[in-house]
Coordinates of C-alpha atoms in Angstrom, one line a residue:
Chain A
X41 CA -6.4 -24.7 -7.1
X42 CA -5.1 -28.3 -7.3
X43 CA -7.1 -30.7 -5.0
X44 CA -5.3 -33.1 -2.8
X45 CA -6.5 -36.5 -3.8
X46 CA -4.6 -38.5 -1.2
X47 CA -6.5 -37.2 1.7
X48 CA -10.2 -37.0 2.5
X49 CA -11.2 -33.4 2.1
X50 CA -14.2 -31.8 3.6
X51 CA -17.0 -31.2 1.1
X52 CA -16.4 -28.0 -0.8
X53 CA -19.8 -26.6 0.1
X54 CA -19.1 -26.8 3.9
X55 CA -19.7 -23.5 5.7
X56 CA -18.2 -22.7 9.1
X57 CA -21.0 -22.8 11.7
X58 CA -19.7 -19.5 13.3
X59 CA -21.3 -17.6 10.4
X60 CA -24.7 -18.4 11.8
X61 CA -23.9 -17.4 15.5
X62 CA -25.4 -14.3 17.1
X63 CA -22.1 -12.3 16.8
X64 CA -22.3 -12.4 13.1
X65 CA -25.6 -10.6 13.0
X66 CA -24.0 -7.4 14.2
X67 CA -22.6 -4.9 11.8
X68 CA -18.8 -4.6 11.3
X69 CA -18.8 -1.3 13.0
X70 CA -20.5 -2.7 16.1
X71 CA -18.1 -5.6 16.1
X72 CA -15.1 -3.3 16.0
X73 CA -16.5 -1.1 18.8
X74 CA -16.7 -4.2 20.9
X75 CA -13.2 -5.1 20.1
X76 CA -11.9 -1.8 21.5
X77 CA -13.9 -0.1 24.3
X78 CA -12.7 3.2 25.8
X79 CA -9.2 2.5 24.6
X80 CA -9.0 -0.9 26.1
X81 CA -8.9 -4.1 24.1
X82 CA -10.8 -7.3 24.7
X83 CA -7.8 -8.9 26.4
X84 CA -7.3 -5.9 28.6
X85 CA -4.4 -4.5 26.8
X86 CA -3.8 -0.8 25.8
X87 CA -3.7 -0.2 22.0
X88 CA 0.1 0.2 22.1
X89 CA 0.7 -2.8 24.4
X90 CA 2.5 -5.9 23.1
X91 CA 1.6 -9.3 24.3
X92 CA 4.1 -11.2 26.4
X93 CA 6.5 -13.3 24.5
X94 CA 7.8 -16.8 25.5
X95 CA 10.7 -18.0 23.4
X96 CA 12.6 -21.3 23.6
X97 CA 15.3 -22.9 21.4
X98 CA 16.0 -26.6 20.8
X99 CA 12.5 -28.0 20.8
X100 CA 12.8 -30.1 17.6
X101 CA 15.4 -32.8 18.3
X102 CA 16.1 -33.7 14.6
X103 CA 16.5 -30.2 13.4
X104 CA 19.8 -28.4 13.4
X105 CA 18.2 -25.5 15.1
X106 CA 14.7 -24.8 16.3
X107 CA 12.6 -22.3 18.2
X108 CA 9.2 -22.1 19.7
X109 CA 7.5 -18.8 20.2
X110 CA 4.3 -18.0 22.2
X111 CA 2.9 -14.5 21.8
X112 CA -0.3 -14.5 23.7
X113 CA -2.2 -17.4 22.3
X114 CA -0.3 -17.4 19.0
X115 CA 2.0 -20.4 19.0
X116 CA 4.6 -21.1 16.3
X117 CA 7.3 -23.8 15.9
X118 CA 10.1 -23.0 13.6
X119 CA 13.0 -25.3 12.6
X120 CA 16.1 -24.9 10.5
X121 CA 17.9 -27.8 8.8
X122 CA 21.5 -28.2 7.6
X123 CA 22.5 -26.6 4.4
X124 CA 22.1 -28.9 1.4
X125 CA 22.8 -28.7 -2.2
X126 CA 20.0 -26.8 -4.2
X127 CA 18.0 -29.4 -5.9
X128 CA 17.5 -29.3 -9.7
X129 CA 20.1 -26.5 -10.1
X130 CA 22.7 -26.9 -12.8
X131 CA 24.5 -23.6 -12.8
X132 CA 26.7 -22.3 -9.8
X133 CA 25.3 -19.5 -7.7
X134 CA 27.5 -17.3 -5.7
X135 CA 25.1 -16.9 -2.8
X136 CA 23.3 -19.6 -0.9
X137 CA 19.6 -19.6 -0.7
X138 CA 17.0 -19.8 1.9
X139 CA 13.9 -22.0 1.4
X140 CA 11.1 -21.0 3.6
X141 CA 7.8 -22.9 4.2
X142 CA 5.1 -21.2 6.3
X143 CA 2.2 -23.3 7.2
X144 CA -0.9 -23.0 9.3
X145 CA -1.7 -26.3 11.1
X146 CA -5.2 -27.6 9.9
X147 CA -6.7 -26.8 13.4
X148 CA -4.9 -23.5 13.9
X149 CA -7.5 -21.1 12.7
X150 CA -11.3 -20.8 13.1
X151 CA -11.7 -22.3 9.7
X152 CA -9.9 -25.5 8.9
X153 CA -6.9 -25.3 6.8
X154 CA -5.9 -27.8 4.2
X155 CA -2.7 -29.8 4.3
X156 CA -1.5 -28.1 1.1
X157 CA -0.2 -24.6 1.2
X158 CA -2.8 -22.1 0.0
X159 CA -2.1 -18.7 -1.5
X160 CA -1.9 -16.9 1.8
X161 CA 0.6 -19.3 3.2
X162 CA 2.6 -19.0 0.1
X163 CA 2.7 -15.3 0.4
X164 CA 3.7 -15.5 4.0
X165 CA 6.6 -17.9 3.0
X166 CA 7.7 -15.4 0.4
X167 CA 7.7 -12.6 3.0
X168 CA 9.6 -14.7 5.5
X169 CA 12.2 -15.7 2.8
X170 CA 12.8 -12.0 1.9
X171 CA 13.0 -10.9 5.5
X172 CA 15.5 -13.6 6.4
X173 CA 17.7 -13.3 3.3
X174 CA 18.8 -9.9 4.4
X175 CA 20.2 -11.1 7.7
X176 CA 21.9 -14.3 6.7
X177 CA 25.5 -14.3 5.3
X178 CA 24.5 -16.1 2.2
X179 CA 27.9 -15.8 0.5
X180 CA 29.2 -18.3 3.3
X181 CA 27.4 -21.3 1.7
X182 CA 27.4 -20.8 -2.1
X183 CA 25.3 -23.3 -4.1
X184 CA 23.6 -24.5 -1.0
X185 CA 20.2 -23.9 0.5
X186 CA 19.0 -23.7 4.2
X187 CA 15.5 -25.0 4.8
X188 CA 13.4 -23.0 7.3
X189 CA 10.0 -24.4 8.3
X190 CA 7.4 -22.5 10.3
X191 CA 4.4 -24.3 11.6
X192 CA 1.6 -22.2 13.3
X193 CA -0.1 -24.3 16.0
X194 CA -2.5 -21.6 17.1
X195 CA -3.2 -18.5 15.1
X196 CA -4.3 -15.7 17.3
X197 CA -3.0 -12.9 15.1
X198 CA 0.5 -11.6 14.2
X199 CA 1.5 -15.2 13.3
X200 CA 3.8 -14.1 10.6
X201 CA 5.7 -11.6 12.8
X202 CA 6.1 -14.3 15.4
X203 CA 7.3 -16.8 12.8
X204 CA 10.0 -14.4 11.5
X205 CA 11.3 -13.6 15.0
X206 CA 11.3 -17.3 15.9
X207 CA 13.0 -18.2 12.6
X208 CA 15.7 -15.6 13.3
X209 CA 16.3 -17.3 16.6
X210 CA 16.3 -20.8 15.1
X211 CA 18.8 -19.8 12.4
X212 CA 21.1 -18.4 15.1
X213 CA 20.8 -21.5 17.2
X214 CA 21.5 -23.7 14.2
X215 CA 24.9 -21.9 13.8
X216 CA 24.0 -20.3 10.4
X217 CA 26.3 -17.3 9.9
X218 CA 24.2 -14.2 10.4
X219 CA 24.7 -10.4 10.2
X220 CA 22.2 -9.5 12.9
X221 CA 19.2 -10.5 15.0
X222 CA 15.9 -10.0 13.3
X223 CA 12.7 -9.1 15.1
X224 CA 9.3 -8.4 13.7
X225 CA 6.0 -6.7 14.7
X226 CA 2.5 -6.2 13.4
X227 CA 0.3 -3.2 13.5
X228 CA -3.4 -3.2 12.7
X229 CA -5.0 0.2 11.8
X230 CA -8.7 1.1 11.5
X231 CA -9.6 4.8 11.4
X232 CA -7.7 6.5 14.3
X233 CA -7.1 3.3 16.2
X234 CA -3.8 1.7 15.8
X235 CA -3.4 -1.7 17.6
X236 CA -0.1 -3.2 18.2
X237 CA 0.3 -6.9 18.0
X238 CA -3.3 -7.5 17.0
X239 CA -5.1 -10.7 17.9
X240 CA -6.9 -12.8 15.3
X241 CA -10.2 -10.8 15.5
X242 CA -8.5 -7.4 15.4
X243 CA -6.4 -8.4 12.5
X244 CA -9.4 -9.7 10.6
X245 CA -11.4 -6.5 11.3
X246 CA -8.6 -4.3 10.2
X247 CA -8.5 -5.9 6.7
X248 CA -12.0 -4.8 6.0
X249 CA -12.9 -1.3 5.2
X250 CA -15.0 -0.1 8.1
X251 CA -13.5 3.5 8.0
X252 CA -11.7 5.1 5.1
X253 CA -8.3 4.2 6.4
X254 CA -7.6 0.7 7.4
X255 CA -4.8 -1.9 7.0
X256 CA -2.3 -4.2 8.5
X257 CA 1.4 -3.4 8.5
X258 CA 4.2 -5.8 9.2
X259 CA 7.8 -4.6 9.8
X260 CA 10.9 -6.8 10.1
X261 CA 14.0 -5.0 11.5
X262 CA 17.6 -6.0 12.1
X263 CA 18.6 -4.8 15.5
X264 CA 22.1 -3.4 15.4
X265 CA 22.1 -2.1 11.8
X266 CA 18.7 -0.5 12.3
X267 CA 17.7 -1.6 8.8
X268 CA 14.3 -2.6 7.5
X269 CA 14.8 -6.1 6.2
X270 CA 11.2 -6.3 5.0
X271 CA 8.1 -4.2 5.1
X272 CA 4.6 -5.4 4.1
X273 CA 1.4 -3.5 4.1
X274 CA -2.1 -4.2 2.9
X275 CA -5.3 -2.1 3.1
X276 CA -5.7 1.6 2.3
X277 CA -3.5 4.0 4.3
X278 CA -2.3 7.5 3.9
X279 CA 1.4 8.2 3.7
X280 CA 1.5 10.0 7.1
X281 CA 0.0 7.0 8.8
X282 CA 2.6 4.7 7.3
X283 CA 5.6 6.8 8.1
X284 CA 4.3 7.1 11.7
X285 CA 3.7 3.3 11.9
X286 CA 7.2 2.7 10.7
X287 CA 8.6 4.7 13.6
X288 CA 6.4 3.2 16.3
X289 CA 6.8 -0.4 14.9
X290 CA 10.6 0.1 14.8
X291 CA 10.5 0.9 18.5
X292 CA 8.4 -2.1 19.3
X293 CA 10.8 -4.4 17.3
X294 CA 13.6 -2.9 19.5
X295 CA 11.8 -3.9 22.6
X296 CA 11.7 -7.5 21.5
X297 CA 15.4 -7.7 21.0
X298 CA 16.3 -8.3 24.7
X299 CA 14.0 -11.3 24.8
X300 CA 15.7 -12.9 21.8
X301 CA 19.2 -12.1 23.2
X302 CA 18.2 -13.7 26.5
X303 CA 16.9 -16.7 24.8
X304 CA 20.0 -17.1 22.8
X305 CA 22.3 -16.7 25.8
X306 CA 20.3 -19.4 27.6
X307 CA 20.7 -21.8 24.7
X308 CA 24.4 -21.2 24.5
X309 CA 24.8 -21.7 28.3
X310 CA 22.9 -24.9 28.2
X311 CA 25.2 -26.3 25.4
X312 CA 28.3 -25.4 27.4
X313 CA 27.0 -27.1 30.5
X314 CA 26.2 -30.2 28.6
X315 CA 29.6 -30.6 27.2
Chain B
X197 CA 14.2 -9.3 -9.1
X198 CA 14.9 -11.0 -12.4
X199 CA 18.3 -10.8 -13.9
X200 CA 18.6 -12.1 -17.3
X201 CA 21.6 -14.1 -18.3
X202 CA 22.9 -11.5 -20.9
X203 CA 22.9 -8.8 -18.2
X204 CA 25.0 -10.9 -15.8
X205 CA 28.0 -10.3 -18.1
X206 CA 27.5 -6.5 -18.1
X207 CA 30.9 -4.9 -17.7
X208 CA 31.9 -3.1 -14.5
X209 CA 32.7 0.2 -16.2
X210 CA 29.2 0.5 -17.4
X211 CA 27.9 -0.3 -14.0
X212 CA 30.1 2.3 -12.5
X213 CA 29.0 4.9 -15.1
X214 CA 25.4 4.1 -14.1
X215 CA 26.1 4.8 -10.5
X216 CA 27.9 8.0 -11.3
X217 CA 25.3 9.3 -13.6
X218 CA 22.4 8.6 -11.3
X219 CA 23.9 10.8 -8.6
X220 CA 24.0 13.5 -11.2
X221 CA 20.2 13.0 -11.9
X222 CA 20.8 11.8 -15.4
X223 CA 20.6 8.2 -16.6
X224 CA 22.4 6.3 -19.4
X225 CA 19.4 6.7 -21.7
X226 CA 19.1 10.4 -21.0
X227 CA 16.2 10.2 -18.6
X228 CA 16.0 11.9 -15.2
X229 CA 15.6 9.9 -12.0
X230 CA 11.8 10.2 -11.9
X231 CA 11.2 9.6 -15.6
X232 CA 9.5 6.6 -17.3
X233 CA 10.5 5.1 -20.7
X234 CA 7.8 5.7 -23.3
X235 CA 5.0 3.2 -23.3
X236 CA 2.3 2.0 -25.7
X237 CA -1.0 0.9 -24.6
X238 CA -3.9 -0.7 -26.6
X239 CA -7.2 -1.9 -25.3
X240 CA -9.8 -4.4 -26.6
X241 CA -7.2 -6.6 -28.3
X242 CA -8.7 -10.0 -27.5
X243 CA -12.2 -10.5 -29.0
X244 CA -13.1 -13.5 -26.8
X245 CA -12.4 -11.6 -23.6
X246 CA -14.9 -9.2 -21.9
X247 CA -12.0 -6.7 -21.6
X248 CA -8.3 -6.7 -22.5
X249 CA -5.3 -4.6 -22.9
X250 CA -1.7 -4.8 -24.1
X251 CA 1.1 -2.7 -22.8
X252 CA 4.5 -2.3 -24.1
X253 CA 7.1 -0.5 -21.9
X254 CA 10.5 -0.5 -23.7
X255 CA 11.2 -4.2 -23.9
X256 CA 8.5 -5.4 -21.5
X257 CA 5.4 -6.6 -23.2
X258 CA 2.3 -7.6 -21.2
X259 CA -1.1 -8.8 -22.4
X260 CA -4.1 -8.8 -20.0
X261 CA -7.5 -10.3 -20.6
X262 CA -10.6 -10.4 -18.3
X263 CA -13.0 -13.2 -18.4
X264 CA -16.3 -13.1 -16.6
X265 CA -18.3 -16.0 -15.1
X266 CA -21.2 -16.5 -12.8
X267 CA -20.3 -17.9 -9.4
X268 CA -21.6 -18.2 -5.8
X269 CA -20.1 -15.6 -3.3
X270 CA -18.0 -16.7 -0.3
X271 CA -20.3 -17.5 2.6
X272 CA -18.4 -15.1 4.9
X273 CA -18.9 -12.3 2.4
X274 CA -22.3 -12.8 0.8
X275 CA -22.5 -9.3 -0.7
X276 CA -19.3 -9.4 -2.7
X277 CA -18.2 -10.6 -6.0
X278 CA -14.9 -12.2 -6.8
X279 CA -11.7 -11.0 -8.4
X280 CA -8.8 -13.3 -9.2
X281 CA -5.5 -12.7 -10.7
X282 CA -3.5 -15.3 -12.7
X283 CA 0.0 -14.6 -14.0
X284 CA 1.4 -16.7 -16.7
X285 CA 5.1 -16.5 -17.4
X286 CA 5.5 -17.7 -20.9
X287 CA 8.8 -19.3 -21.9
X288 CA 8.7 -17.0 -24.9
X289 CA 9.4 -14.1 -22.5
X290 CA 12.8 -15.3 -21.3
X291 CA 14.5 -18.8 -21.3
X292 CA 14.5 -18.6 -17.5
X293 CA 10.8 -19.2 -17.5
X294 CA 11.1 -22.6 -19.0
X295 CA 9.5 -25.3 -17.0
X296 CA 8.6 -24.0 -13.5
X297 CA 11.2 -21.3 -13.6
X298 CA 8.7 -18.4 -13.7
X299 CA 6.5 -19.8 -11.0
X300 CA 8.0 -17.8 -8.1
X301 CA 7.7 -14.5 -10.0
X302 CA 4.1 -15.3 -11.0
X303 CA 3.1 -16.0 -7.5
X304 CA 4.8 -12.8 -6.3
X305 CA 3.1 -10.8 -8.9
X306 CA -0.4 -12.2 -8.4
X307 CA -0.1 -11.9 -4.6
X308 CA 0.9 -8.4 -4.9
X309 CA -2.0 -7.6 -7.2
X310 CA -4.7 -9.3 -5.1
X311 CA -3.5 -7.6 -1.9
X312 CA -3.5 -4.3 -3.7
X313 CA -7.1 -4.8 -4.9
X314 CA -8.4 -6.3 -1.6
X315 CA -9.6 -3.1 0.1
X316 CA -13.2 -2.0 -0.6
X317 CA -11.9 1.6 -0.8
X318 CA -9.8 0.6 -3.8
X319 CA -12.1 -1.6 -5.8
X320 CA -15.6 -2.2 -4.7
X321 CA -16.5 -5.9 -5.1
X322 CA -20.1 -5.2 -4.0
X323 CA -20.8 -4.0 -7.5
X324 CA -20.3 -7.5 -8.7
X325 CA -22.9 -9.0 -6.6
X326 CA -26.0 -10.3 -8.4
X327 CA -28.0 -11.8 -5.7
X328 CA -27.0 -11.7 -2.0
X329 CA -25.3 -15.0 -0.8
X330 CA -26.4 -16.8 -4.0
X331 CA -25.0 -15.4 -7.2
X332 CA -22.2 -13.0 -8.1
X333 CA -19.9 -12.2 -11.0
X334 CA -16.4 -13.6 -10.9
X335 CA -13.7 -11.8 -12.8
X336 CA -10.7 -13.8 -13.9
X337 CA -7.9 -11.5 -14.8
X338 CA -5.3 -13.4 -16.8
X339 CA -1.9 -11.7 -17.2
X340 CA 0.4 -13.0 -19.9
X341 CA 4.0 -11.8 -19.9
X342 CA 5.1 -11.8 -23.5
X343 CA 8.5 -10.3 -23.1
X344 CA 10.4 -9.3 -20.0
X345 CA 12.5 -6.1 -20.0
X346 CA 12.4 -5.1 -16.4
X347 CA 10.0 -3.2 -14.4
X348 CA 7.3 -5.8 -14.4
X349 CA 5.2 -4.7 -11.5
X350 CA 4.6 -1.2 -13.0
X351 CA 3.8 -2.6 -16.4
X352 CA 1.4 -5.3 -15.1
X353 CA -0.5 -2.9 -12.8
X354 CA -1.0 -0.4 -15.7
X355 CA -2.1 -3.1 -18.1
X356 CA -4.5 -4.6 -15.5
X357 CA -6.1 -1.2 -14.8
X358 CA -6.6 -0.7 -18.5
X359 CA -8.1 -4.0 -19.0
X360 CA -10.5 -3.5 -16.2
X361 CA -11.4 -0.1 -17.5
X362 CA -12.1 -1.8 -20.8
X363 CA -14.2 -4.6 -19.2
X364 CA -17.9 -4.8 -20.1
X365 CA -20.2 -6.5 -17.7
X366 CA -23.4 -7.9 -19.2
X367 CA -26.6 -6.3 -17.9
X368 CA -29.1 -8.6 -16.2
X369 CA -32.7 -8.5 -17.3
X370 CA -34.4 -10.7 -14.8
X371 CA -33.7 -13.3 -12.1
X372 CA -36.1 -16.2 -11.5
X373 CA -35.7 -17.9 -8.1
X374 CA -37.3 -21.3 -7.9
X375 CA -36.1 -22.9 -4.6
X376 CA -32.4 -23.5 -4.8
X377 CA -32.5 -23.0 -8.6
X378 CA -31.6 -19.5 -9.8
X379 CA -32.2 -18.6 -13.4
X380 CA -30.4 -15.5 -14.7
X381 CA -31.5 -13.8 -17.9
X382 CA -29.0 -11.6 -19.5
X383 CA -30.0 -8.7 -21.7
X384 CA -30.4 -9.6 -25.3
X385 CA -28.6 -6.6 -26.6
X386 CA -24.9 -7.4 -26.5
X387 CA -23.9 -3.8 -26.6
X388 CA -25.8 -2.7 -23.5
X389 CA -23.2 -3.4 -20.9
X390 CA -22.1 -1.7 -17.7
X391 CA -18.5 -0.6 -17.3
X392 CA -16.5 -1.2 -14.1
X393 CA -15.5 1.7 -11.9
X394 CA -11.8 1.7 -11.9
X395 CA -11.0 5.2 -10.6
X396 CA -9.5 3.7 -7.5
X397 CA -7.7 0.8 -9.2
X398 CA -4.1 0.9 -7.9
X399 CA -1.0 1.6 -9.9
X400 CA 2.2 0.1 -8.7
X401 CA 5.5 1.9 -8.8
X402 CA 8.8 0.1 -8.3
X403 CA 11.3 2.5 -6.6
X404 CA 14.8 1.2 -7.0
X405 CA 17.6 2.3 -4.7
X406 CA 20.9 2.9 -6.4
X407 CA 23.7 4.3 -4.3
X408 CA 21.9 6.7 -2.0
X409 CA 19.4 7.9 -4.7
X410 CA 16.1 6.4 -5.7
X411 CA 15.0 6.0 -9.3
X412 CA 11.8 4.7 -11.0
X413 CA 11.4 2.5 -14.1
X414 CA 14.9 0.9 -14.0
X415 CA 16.3 -0.6 -17.2
X416 CA 18.3 -3.9 -17.1
X417 CA 21.6 -2.4 -16.2
X418 CA 20.1 -0.3 -13.4
X419 CA 18.2 -3.3 -12.0
X420 CA 21.6 -5.0 -11.8
X421 CA 23.1 -2.1 -9.8
X422 CA 20.4 -1.9 -7.2
X423 CA 20.3 -4.2 -4.1
X424 CA 16.6 -3.9 -3.5
X425 CA 13.4 -2.2 -4.6
X426 CA 10.2 -1.1 -3.0
X427 CA 6.9 -1.8 -4.8
X428 CA 4.3 0.9 -3.8
X429 CA 0.7 0.4 -4.9
X430 CA -1.1 3.7 -4.9
X431 CA -4.8 4.4 -5.2
X432 CA -6.3 7.8 -5.1
X433 CA -3.2 9.2 -3.4
X434 CA -3.4 6.6 -0.6
X435 CA -1.0 3.6 -0.4
X436 CA -2.8 0.3 -0.6
X437 CA 0.1 -2.2 -0.6
X438 CA 3.8 -1.9 0.0
X439 CA 6.0 -4.8 -0.7
X440 CA 9.7 -5.3 -1.3
X441 CA 11.6 -7.2 -4.1
X442 CA 15.2 -8.2 -4.1
X443 CA 17.0 -9.1 -1.0
X444 CA 18.4 -5.8 0.2
X445 CA 17.4 -4.0 3.4
X446 CA 16.6 -0.3 3.7
X447 CA 17.3 2.4 6.4
X448 CA 13.9 3.7 7.7
X449 CA 14.6 7.2 6.3
X450 CA 15.5 5.9 2.8
X451 CA 12.4 3.8 2.9
X452 CA 10.2 6.8 3.7
X453 CA 11.8 8.8 0.9
X454 CA 11.1 5.9 -1.5
X455 CA 7.4 6.0 -0.4
X456 CA 7.2 9.7 -1.1
X457 CA 8.7 9.3 -4.5
X458 CA 6.5 6.4 -5.2
X459 CA 3.3 8.4 -4.4
X460 CA 4.2 11.4 -6.6
X461 CA 5.2 9.3 -9.5
X462 CA 2.1 7.2 -9.3
X463 CA 0.0 10.3 -9.3
X464 CA 1.5 11.5 -12.5
X465 CA 1.3 8.0 -14.1
X466 CA -2.4 7.9 -13.1
X467 CA -3.1 11.4 -14.7
X468 CA -1.5 10.4 -18.0
X469 CA -3.1 6.9 -18.0
X470 CA -6.6 8.5 -17.5
X471 CA -5.9 11.0 -20.2
X472 CA -4.7 8.2 -22.7
X473 CA -7.7 6.0 -21.9
X474 CA -10.0 8.9 -22.4
X475 CA -8.6 9.4 -25.9
X476 CA -9.5 5.8 -26.9
X477 CA -12.7 5.7 -29.0
X478 CA -15.2 2.9 -29.0
X479 CA -14.7 0.3 -31.8
X480 CA -11.5 1.8 -32.8
X481 CA -9.8 -0.5 -35.3
X482 CA -6.4 -1.5 -34.0
X483 CA -4.6 -4.7 -34.7
X484 CA -2.7 -6.8 -32.2
X485 CA 0.6 -6.4 -33.8
X486 CA -0.2 -3.1 -35.6

């Protein structure tokens, strides 16, 4: 891992103080049982309940298109910039490219994030890129690339899903030709519990093997064509659980579409009233 | 997905023939849709490594070596050892890898591997702990792509599993703790080592969609015909990671059928790999280039 010499980094041996708090003395099973009690989660939601979404376009003045999404406490800003020629490319390519950069702000997680992208952020960027490439008409801008930046201001779980949904809105508001609206949703599974739109703690606990079956599933869907533009899963799950989660996540993604449509209509109306 | 420059000029008639033949469940090289090309596997090829393997699948050639070091565990997971994957795309493999060309593919491969090995059900990192919160083994799995002939994910996952199967972890004789100083004594006899448990180590199967049919182990021409592929990592019949390569999108039903195909193929692959690895005798004399 290359070290950033231009900034003052925290000492490598630093340990987050939260590890020494009382909560951490409990076993993982107890922690999970606290996270979901009698079918109700810590924030009062049912397992299949999605958090409320707030979506707004045009919040970065210098960007061609931008969007801000709030999903519970998760807050993400995405911005899209004008197509530009692909740097360091000599041969001609028929399809344009999308460059994605997904970044957690240093203060967005319980543990401090560095300014440089770490491997998790790189993985998220790659997932975002693949999800968005399927909805953008890339043959409309050959030899050019569109830059998409996502900055997570507060990570309270499902940050990648929020970023993909917001990036779809930002691309549309930037006037980039697109086939469809893209929405995304996350599911955290532990044993027989499946939690939609998990918060940070639920997401973290589902990545650890407390029961035999556990995992996190992310689905990105295009709304009119009903196609899976990207699917990502980690953990250890049976085939049945996965096929079921595809169906249920697909429905959740459909429910987000009206929010996105309303937001886009609003942004178009505001542009018309301005001119 | 990687498309080599020579394949870009593949003629349309050949592509059309690929499409047609696949719908008839026979492929250009005579295989059926669910068949793999023959592969060759060797273990213990690098003498400086603790475990190594080399896999050749048609034109794809992968060399994997495992190095072990003593390290301190992560403070949030004091009971676990560490496992890290590094993929090196040598410019020998294809001219496209020159400079930073292979970086994207390398990151994709190592991310996919590390997320497949993350679950405790798949690979138990607790076995690599020497002393809680203080010392653990760190496994560096270095993957070197020597030649690229398509279907990299499958080849790499098989080679990694074989290398981990071959890995010998030194036995520890005694641990002396003196304040913050920890002294580890390794067993004198270099042949008394413990082997890793790799029964759950995942195998990845790339399922390629061509027309409305799915195939495994695509060759170069077939990779060009397909719009996208699903990589399914399977461990003991359960799926531990799903990822997509390429830029295409899938209908949910097609996607599910890809997963079913992926699991059944991985099971067969697993069986034949276990059988092959079982046939390898200790200290068998095999040369790197035979």
